[in-house]
CSV table of C-alpha atoms and ligand atoms in Angstrom, one decimal:
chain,number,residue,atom,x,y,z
A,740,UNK,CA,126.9,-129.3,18.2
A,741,UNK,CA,125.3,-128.3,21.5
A,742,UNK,CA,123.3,-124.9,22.1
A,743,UNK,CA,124.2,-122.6,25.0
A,744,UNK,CA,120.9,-121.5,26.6
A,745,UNK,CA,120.3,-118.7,28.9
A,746,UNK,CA,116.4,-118.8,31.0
A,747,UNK,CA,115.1,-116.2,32.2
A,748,UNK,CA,113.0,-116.7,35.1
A,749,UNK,CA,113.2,-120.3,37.2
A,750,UNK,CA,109.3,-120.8,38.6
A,751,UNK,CA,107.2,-124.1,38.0
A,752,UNK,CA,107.4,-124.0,34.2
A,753,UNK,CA,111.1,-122.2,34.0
A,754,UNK,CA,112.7,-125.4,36.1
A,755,UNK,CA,110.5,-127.9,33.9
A,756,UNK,CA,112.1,-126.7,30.9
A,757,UNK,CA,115.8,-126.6,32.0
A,758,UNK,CA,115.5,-130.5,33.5
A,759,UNK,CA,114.2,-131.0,30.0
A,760,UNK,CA,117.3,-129.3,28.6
A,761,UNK,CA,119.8,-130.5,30.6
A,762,UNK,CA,118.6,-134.2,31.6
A,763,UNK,CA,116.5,-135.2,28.5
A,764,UNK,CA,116.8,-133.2,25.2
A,765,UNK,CA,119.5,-133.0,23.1
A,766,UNK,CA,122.0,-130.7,21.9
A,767,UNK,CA,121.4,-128.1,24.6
A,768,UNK,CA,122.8,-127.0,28.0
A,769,UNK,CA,122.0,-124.7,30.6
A,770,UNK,CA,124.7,-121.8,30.9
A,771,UNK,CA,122.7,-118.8,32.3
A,772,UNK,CA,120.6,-118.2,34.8
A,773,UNK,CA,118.4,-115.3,35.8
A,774,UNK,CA,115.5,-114.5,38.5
A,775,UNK,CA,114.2,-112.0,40.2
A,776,UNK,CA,114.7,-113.9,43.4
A,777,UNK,CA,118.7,-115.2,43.1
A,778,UNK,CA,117.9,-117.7,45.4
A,779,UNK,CA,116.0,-119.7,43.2
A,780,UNK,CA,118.8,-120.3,40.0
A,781,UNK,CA,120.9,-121.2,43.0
A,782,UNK,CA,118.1,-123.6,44.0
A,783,UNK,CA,118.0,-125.2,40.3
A,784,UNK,CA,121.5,-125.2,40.1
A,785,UNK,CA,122.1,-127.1,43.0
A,786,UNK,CA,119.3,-129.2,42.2
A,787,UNK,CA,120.4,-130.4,39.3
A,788,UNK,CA,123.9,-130.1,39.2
A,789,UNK,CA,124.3,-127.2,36.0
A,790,UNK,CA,127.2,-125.6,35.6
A,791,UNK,CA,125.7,-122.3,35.0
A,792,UNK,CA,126.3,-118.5,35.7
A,793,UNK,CA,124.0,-116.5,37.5
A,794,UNK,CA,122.8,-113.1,36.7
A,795,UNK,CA,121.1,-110.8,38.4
A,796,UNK,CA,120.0,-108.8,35.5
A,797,UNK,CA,117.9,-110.1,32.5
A,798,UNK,CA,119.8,-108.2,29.8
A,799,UNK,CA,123.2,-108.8,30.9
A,800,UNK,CA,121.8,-112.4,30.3
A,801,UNK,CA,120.5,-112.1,27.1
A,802,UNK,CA,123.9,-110.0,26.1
A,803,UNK,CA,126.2,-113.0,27.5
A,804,UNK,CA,128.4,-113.9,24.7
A,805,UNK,CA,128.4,-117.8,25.8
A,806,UNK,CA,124.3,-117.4,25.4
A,807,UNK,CA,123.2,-118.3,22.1
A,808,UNK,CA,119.4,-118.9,23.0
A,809,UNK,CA,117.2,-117.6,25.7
A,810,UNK,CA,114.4,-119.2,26.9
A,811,UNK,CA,112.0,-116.7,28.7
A,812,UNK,CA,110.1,-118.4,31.7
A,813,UNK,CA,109.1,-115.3,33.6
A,814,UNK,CA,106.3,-113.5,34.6
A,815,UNK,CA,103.6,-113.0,31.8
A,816,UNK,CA,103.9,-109.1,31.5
A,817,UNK,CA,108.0,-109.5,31.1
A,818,UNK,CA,108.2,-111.2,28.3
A,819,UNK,CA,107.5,-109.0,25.1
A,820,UNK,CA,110.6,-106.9,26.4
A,821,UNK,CA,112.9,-109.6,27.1
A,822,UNK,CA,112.1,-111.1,23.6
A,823,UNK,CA,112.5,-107.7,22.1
A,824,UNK,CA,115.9,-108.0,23.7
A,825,UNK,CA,116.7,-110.8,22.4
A,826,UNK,CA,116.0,-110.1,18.5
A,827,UNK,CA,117.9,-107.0,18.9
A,828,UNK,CA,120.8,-109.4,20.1
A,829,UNK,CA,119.9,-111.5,17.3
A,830,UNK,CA,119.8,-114.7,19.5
A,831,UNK,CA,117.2,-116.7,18.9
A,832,UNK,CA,114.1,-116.9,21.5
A,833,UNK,CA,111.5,-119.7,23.0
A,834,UNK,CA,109.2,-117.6,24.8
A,835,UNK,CA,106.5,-119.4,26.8
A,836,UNK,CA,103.1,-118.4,26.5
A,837,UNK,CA,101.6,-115.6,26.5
A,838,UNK,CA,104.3,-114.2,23.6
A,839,UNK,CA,103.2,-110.8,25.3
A,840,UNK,CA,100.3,-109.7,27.3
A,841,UNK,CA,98.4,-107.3,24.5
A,842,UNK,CA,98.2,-107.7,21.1
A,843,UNK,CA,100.0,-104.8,20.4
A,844,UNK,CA,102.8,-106.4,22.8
A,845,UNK,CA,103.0,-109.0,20.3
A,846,UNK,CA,102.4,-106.9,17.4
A,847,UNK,CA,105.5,-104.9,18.6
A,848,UNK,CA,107.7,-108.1,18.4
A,849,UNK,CA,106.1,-109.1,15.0
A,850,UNK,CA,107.2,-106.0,13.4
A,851,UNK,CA,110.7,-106.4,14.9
A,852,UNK,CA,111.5,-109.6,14.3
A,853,UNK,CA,110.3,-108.6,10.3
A,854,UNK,CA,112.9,-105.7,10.6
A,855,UNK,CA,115.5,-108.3,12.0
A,856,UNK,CA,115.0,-110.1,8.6
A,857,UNK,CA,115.2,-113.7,9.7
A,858,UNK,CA,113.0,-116.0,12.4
A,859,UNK,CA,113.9,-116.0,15.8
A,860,UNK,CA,111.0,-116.6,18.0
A,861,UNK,CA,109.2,-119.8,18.7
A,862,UNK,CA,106.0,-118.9,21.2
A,863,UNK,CA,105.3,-122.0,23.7
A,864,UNK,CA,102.2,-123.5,22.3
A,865,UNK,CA,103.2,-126.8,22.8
A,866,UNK,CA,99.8,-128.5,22.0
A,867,UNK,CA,100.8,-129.1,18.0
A,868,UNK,CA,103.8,-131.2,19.0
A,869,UNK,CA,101.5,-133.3,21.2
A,870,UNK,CA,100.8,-136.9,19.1
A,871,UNK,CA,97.1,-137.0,19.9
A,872,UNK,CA,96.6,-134.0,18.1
A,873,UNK,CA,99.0,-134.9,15.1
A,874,UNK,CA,97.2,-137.9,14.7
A,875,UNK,CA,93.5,-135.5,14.7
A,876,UNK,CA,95.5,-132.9,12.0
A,877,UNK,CA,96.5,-136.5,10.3
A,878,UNK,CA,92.9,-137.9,10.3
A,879,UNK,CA,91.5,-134.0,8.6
A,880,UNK,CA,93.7,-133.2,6.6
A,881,UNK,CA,93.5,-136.8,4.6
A,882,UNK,CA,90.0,-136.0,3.7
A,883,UNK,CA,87.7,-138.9,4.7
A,884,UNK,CA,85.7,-137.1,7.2
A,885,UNK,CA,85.1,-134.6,4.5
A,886,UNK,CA,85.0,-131.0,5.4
A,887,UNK,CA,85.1,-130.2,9.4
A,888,UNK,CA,82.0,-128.6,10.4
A,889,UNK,CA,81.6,-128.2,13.6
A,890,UNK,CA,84.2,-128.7,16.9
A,891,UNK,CA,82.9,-129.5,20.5
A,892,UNK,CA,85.7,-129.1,22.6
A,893,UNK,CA,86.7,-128.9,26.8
A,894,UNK,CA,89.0,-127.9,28.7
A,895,UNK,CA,89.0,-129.0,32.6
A,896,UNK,CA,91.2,-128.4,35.5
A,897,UNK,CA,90.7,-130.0,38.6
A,898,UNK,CA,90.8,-127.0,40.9
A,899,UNK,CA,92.1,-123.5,40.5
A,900,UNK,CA,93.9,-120.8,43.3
A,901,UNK,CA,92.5,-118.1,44.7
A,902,UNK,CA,94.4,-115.7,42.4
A,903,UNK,CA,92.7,-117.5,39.4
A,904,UNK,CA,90.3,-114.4,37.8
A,905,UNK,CA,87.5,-114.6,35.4
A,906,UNK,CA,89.6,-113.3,32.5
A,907,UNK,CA,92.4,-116.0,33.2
A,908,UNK,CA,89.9,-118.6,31.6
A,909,UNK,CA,90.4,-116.9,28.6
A,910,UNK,CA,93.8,-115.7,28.8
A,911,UNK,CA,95.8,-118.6,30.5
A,912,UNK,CA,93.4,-121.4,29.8
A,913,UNK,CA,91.2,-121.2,26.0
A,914,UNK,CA,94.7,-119.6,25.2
A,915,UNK,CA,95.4,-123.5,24.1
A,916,UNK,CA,92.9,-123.9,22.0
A,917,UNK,CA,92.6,-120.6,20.8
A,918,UNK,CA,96.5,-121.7,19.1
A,919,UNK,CA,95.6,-125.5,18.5
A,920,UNK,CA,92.4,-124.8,17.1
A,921,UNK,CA,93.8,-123.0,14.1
A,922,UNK,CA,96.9,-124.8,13.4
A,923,UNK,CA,94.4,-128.1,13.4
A,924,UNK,CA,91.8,-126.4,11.3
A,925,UNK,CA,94.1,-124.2,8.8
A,926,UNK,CA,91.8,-121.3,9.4
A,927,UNK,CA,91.6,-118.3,11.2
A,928,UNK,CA,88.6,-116.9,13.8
A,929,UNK,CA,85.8,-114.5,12.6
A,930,UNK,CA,83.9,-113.5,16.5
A,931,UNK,CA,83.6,-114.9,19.6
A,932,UNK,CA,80.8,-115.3,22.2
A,933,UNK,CA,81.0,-116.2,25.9
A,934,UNK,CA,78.0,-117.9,28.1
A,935,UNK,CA,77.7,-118.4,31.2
A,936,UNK,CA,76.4,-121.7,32.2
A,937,UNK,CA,75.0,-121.6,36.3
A,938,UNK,CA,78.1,-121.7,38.9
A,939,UNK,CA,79.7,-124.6,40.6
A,940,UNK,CA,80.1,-124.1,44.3
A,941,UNK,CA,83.1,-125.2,43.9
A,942,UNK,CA,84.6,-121.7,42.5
A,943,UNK,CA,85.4,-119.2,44.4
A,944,UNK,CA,83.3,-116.4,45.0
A,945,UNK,CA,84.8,-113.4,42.4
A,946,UNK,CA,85.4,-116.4,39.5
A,947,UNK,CA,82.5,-117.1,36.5
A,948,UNK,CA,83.1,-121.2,36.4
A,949,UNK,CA,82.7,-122.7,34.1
A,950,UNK,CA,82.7,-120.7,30.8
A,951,UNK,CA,81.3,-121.6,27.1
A,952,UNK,CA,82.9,-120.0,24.5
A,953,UNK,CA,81.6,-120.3,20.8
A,954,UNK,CA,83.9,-119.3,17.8
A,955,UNK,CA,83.1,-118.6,14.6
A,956,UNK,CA,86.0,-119.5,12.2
A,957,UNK,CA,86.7,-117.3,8.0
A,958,UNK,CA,85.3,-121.1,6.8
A,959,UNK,CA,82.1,-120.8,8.7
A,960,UNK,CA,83.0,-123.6,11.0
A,961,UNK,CA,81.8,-123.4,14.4
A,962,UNK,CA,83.9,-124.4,18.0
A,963,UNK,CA,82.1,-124.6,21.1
A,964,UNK,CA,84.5,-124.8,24.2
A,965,UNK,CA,83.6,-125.3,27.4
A,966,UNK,CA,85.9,-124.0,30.0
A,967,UNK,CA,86.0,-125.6,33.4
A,968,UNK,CA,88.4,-125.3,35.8
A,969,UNK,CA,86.8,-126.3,39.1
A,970,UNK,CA,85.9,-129.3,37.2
A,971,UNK,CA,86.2,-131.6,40.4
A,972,UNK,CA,87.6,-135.0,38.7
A,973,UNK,CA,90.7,-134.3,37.0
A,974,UNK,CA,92.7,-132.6,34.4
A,975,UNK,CA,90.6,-133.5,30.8
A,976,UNK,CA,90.9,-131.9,27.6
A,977,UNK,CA,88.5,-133.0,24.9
A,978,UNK,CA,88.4,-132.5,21.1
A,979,UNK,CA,85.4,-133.9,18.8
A,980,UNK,CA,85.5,-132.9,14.9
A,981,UNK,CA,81.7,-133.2,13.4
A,982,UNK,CA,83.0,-134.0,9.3
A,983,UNK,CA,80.5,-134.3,6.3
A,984,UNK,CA,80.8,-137.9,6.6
A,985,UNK,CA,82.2,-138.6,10.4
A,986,UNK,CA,83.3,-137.9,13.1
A,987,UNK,CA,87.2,-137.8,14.8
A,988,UNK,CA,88.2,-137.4,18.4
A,989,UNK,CA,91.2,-136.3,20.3
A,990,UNK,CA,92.4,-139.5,21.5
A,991,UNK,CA,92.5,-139.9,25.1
A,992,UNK,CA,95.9,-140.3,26.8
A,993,UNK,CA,97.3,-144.0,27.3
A,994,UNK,CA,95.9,-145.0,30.7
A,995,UNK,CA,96.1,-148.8,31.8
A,996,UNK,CA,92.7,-150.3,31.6
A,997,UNK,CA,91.5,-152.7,35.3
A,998,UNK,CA,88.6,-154.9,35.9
A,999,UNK,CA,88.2,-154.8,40.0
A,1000,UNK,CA,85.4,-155.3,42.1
A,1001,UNK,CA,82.6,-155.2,40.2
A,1002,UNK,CA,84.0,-151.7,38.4
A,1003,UNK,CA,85.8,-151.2,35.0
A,1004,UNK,CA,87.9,-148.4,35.4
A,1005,UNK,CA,90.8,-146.4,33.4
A,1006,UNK,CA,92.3,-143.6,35.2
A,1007,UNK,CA,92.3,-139.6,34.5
A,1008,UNK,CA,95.5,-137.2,34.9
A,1009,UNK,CA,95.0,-134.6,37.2
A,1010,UNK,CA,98.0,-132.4,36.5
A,1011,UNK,CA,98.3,-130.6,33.3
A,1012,UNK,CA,102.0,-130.9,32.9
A,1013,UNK,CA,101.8,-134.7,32.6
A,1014,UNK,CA,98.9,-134.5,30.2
A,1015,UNK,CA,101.3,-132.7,27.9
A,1016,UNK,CA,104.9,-134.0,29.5
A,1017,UNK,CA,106.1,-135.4,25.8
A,1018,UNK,CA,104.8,-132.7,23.9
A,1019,UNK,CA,106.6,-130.3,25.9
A,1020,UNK,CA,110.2,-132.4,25.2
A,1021,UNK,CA,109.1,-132.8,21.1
A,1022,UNK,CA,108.6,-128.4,21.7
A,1023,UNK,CA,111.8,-127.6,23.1
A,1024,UNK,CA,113.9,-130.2,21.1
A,1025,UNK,CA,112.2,-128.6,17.9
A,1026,UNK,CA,113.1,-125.3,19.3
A,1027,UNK,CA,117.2,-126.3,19.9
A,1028,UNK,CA,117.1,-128.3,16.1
A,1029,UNK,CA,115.6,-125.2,14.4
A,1030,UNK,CA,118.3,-122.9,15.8
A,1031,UNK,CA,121.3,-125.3,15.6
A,1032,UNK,CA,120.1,-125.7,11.9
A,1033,UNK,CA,119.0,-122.2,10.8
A,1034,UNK,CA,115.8,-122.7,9.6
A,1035,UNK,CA,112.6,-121.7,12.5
A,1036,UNK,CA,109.4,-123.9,12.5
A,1037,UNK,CA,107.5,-123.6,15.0
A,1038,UNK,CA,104.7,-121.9,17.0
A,1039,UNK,CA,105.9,-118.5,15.2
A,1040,UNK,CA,105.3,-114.4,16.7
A,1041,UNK,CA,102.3,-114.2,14.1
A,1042,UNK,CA,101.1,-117.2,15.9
A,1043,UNK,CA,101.3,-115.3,19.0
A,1044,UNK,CA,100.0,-112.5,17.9
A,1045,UNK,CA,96.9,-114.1,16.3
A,1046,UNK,CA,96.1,-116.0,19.8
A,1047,UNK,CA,96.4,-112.7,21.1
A,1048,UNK,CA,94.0,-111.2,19.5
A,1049,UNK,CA,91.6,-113.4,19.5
A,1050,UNK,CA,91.9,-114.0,23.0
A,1051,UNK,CA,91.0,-110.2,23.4
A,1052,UNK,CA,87.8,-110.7,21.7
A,1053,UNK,CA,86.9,-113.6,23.8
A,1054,UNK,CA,87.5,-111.2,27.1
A,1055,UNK,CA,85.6,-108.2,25.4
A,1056,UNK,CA,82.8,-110.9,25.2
A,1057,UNK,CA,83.2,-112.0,28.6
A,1058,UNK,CA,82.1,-108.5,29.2
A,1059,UNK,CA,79.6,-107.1,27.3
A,1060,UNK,CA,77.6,-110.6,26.3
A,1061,UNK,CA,77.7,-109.8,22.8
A,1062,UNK,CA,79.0,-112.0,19.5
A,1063,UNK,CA,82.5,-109.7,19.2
A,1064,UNK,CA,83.9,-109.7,15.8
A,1065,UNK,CA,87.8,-110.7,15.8
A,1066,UNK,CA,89.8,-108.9,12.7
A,1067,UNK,CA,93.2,-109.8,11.8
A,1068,UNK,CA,95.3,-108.3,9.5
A,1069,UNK,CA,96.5,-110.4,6.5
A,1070,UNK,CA,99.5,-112.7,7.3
A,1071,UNK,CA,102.8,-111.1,6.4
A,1072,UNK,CA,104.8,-113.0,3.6
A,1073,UNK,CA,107.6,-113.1,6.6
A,1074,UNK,CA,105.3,-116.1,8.0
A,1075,UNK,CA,103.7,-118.0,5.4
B,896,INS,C1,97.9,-123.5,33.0
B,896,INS,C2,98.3,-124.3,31.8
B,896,INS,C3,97.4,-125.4,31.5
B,896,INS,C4,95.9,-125.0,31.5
B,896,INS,C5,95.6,-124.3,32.8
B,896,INS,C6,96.5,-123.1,32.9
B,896,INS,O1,98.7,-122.3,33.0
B,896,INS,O2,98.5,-123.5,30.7
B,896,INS,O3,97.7,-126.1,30.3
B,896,INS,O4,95.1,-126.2,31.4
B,896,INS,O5,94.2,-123.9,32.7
B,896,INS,O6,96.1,-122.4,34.1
């Protein structure tokens, strides 16, 4: 059986995901194209040799009868009405993050996806299908560490643009761990704080690098993340669990160890998308199983939503300095 996909929007993270599709994954194949600059599917497709339609409009996409699936890859504030589109097409949906650009946005396609009756969205938090982070959830959830208590965390980029704004370190960067966090801990966030540590000079001049942020989660366990995205060195993402009885790391990615002039050295990725390259195939493959077999897993729109909302808090705090309580609304039996 092979899935007929349809992607809307063919920038850095669009054209990851249909190489994935078309050269690696299975059961799946590009069919439709759409961007708001037609050059670019025309780009992919030559670039990769798809057999695919173009369209200049998103909808006609997502109405295509040979689309089964959409993928949406677009621009941030597009997505909640292209996945709206897409449940009311009742074609299932892998929308890359953010699910929608409010809360409400997400809240929006929540409450129509529950009206739909069955699951059609998968939001692209790809860090639970990464293995380093199984293996963490593997190492809690069997108990020898005890309870977790307390999670020091960090997230580092090596350099940011220009464009890169104050917010976007909660928004397009904690936005990770905001979704990991919870799906590693089994619990859900109570308030947020934000400090400011003092500035790099490497920053520019409008952007607050870096950034601690300090959850509180409903079990009274407490996250410190320290967001850095000027960080200098290289792309590094760090998770320490404090248990009652020990302690469990994130384990670092495989990196070849050399002994060499007097140094002993293993080396650091610098760009996100090979830090999580295999997680992002285990994502999308998940993704084309689930629809091909009925029966949606994954990163859910409640998951979306909830990473929404907290990630509101955590810019509210950015803002006014204070410890901003984060409410959510019990899950609905559609999720559990
Ligand atoms: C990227 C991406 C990365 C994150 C970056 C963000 O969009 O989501 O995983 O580390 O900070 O800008």
């Amino acid at each position: 059986m092979t899935l007929n996909i349809g992607v809307i929007g063919t920038g850095a993270i669009g054209r990851e995901h249909i190489r994935r599709c078309s050269q690696v994954l299975q059961h799946a194949r590009v069919v439709a194209l759409n961007d708001i600059n037609r050059n670019n599917c025309e780009q992919v497709i030559s670039e990769l040799g798809l057999q695919a339609e173009i369209y200049d409009n998103a909808h006609d996409l997502i109405a295509a009868p040979e689309v089964q699936a959409i993928l949406v890859t677009s621009w941030g504030p597009t997505h909640e009405e292209f996945v709206l589109a897409a449940i009311k097409a009742g074609k299932a949906v892998f929308c890359e993050k953010p699910l929608a650009v409010t809360a409400q946005g997400c809240m929006n396609i929540v409450e129509a996806e529950i009206a739909a009756g069955k699951k059609m969205v998968q939001v692209g938090f790809m860090r639970p299908y990464d293995s380093g982070y199984r293996a963490l959830k593997a190492v809690i959830d069997g108990g020898t560490l005890g309870e977790p208590l307390m999670l020091h965390c960090a997230h580092r980029n090596p350099a940011v643009g220009d464009a890169y704004t104050t917010d976007m370190a909660i928004t397009d960067t904690l936005i990770h761990e905001l979704d990991v966090l919870r799906w590693l801990l089994n619990d859900d966030y109570v308030s947020a704080q934000v400090i400011y540590p003092r500035k790099t000079r490497h920053a520019s001049s409008h952007l607050k690098d870096p950034q601690i942020v300090l959850l509180e989660t409903a079990k009274g366990i407490r996250i410190d993340v320290e967001i850095f995205v000027n960080c200098a060195y290289g792309y590094d993402i760090q998770c320490e669990v404090v248990g009652e009885s020990g302690i469990a790391r994130l384990p670092e990615p495989m990196s070849v160890q050399t002994r060499h002039a007097a140094q002993l050295s293993t080396g650091i990725l610098t760009d996100w998308k090979k830090r999580f390259i295999a997680a992002y195939d285990v994502e999308l493959q998940d993704f084309i199983n689930n629809v091909l077999s009925g029966n949606m897993t994954g990163p859910s729109a409640w998951d979306g939503y909830a990473a929404a909302v907290a990630a509101d808090a955590c810019v509210a705090a950015q803002n006014n300095g204070d410890i901003v309580p984060i409410t959510m609304p019990p899950r609905p039996a559609f999720y559990c």
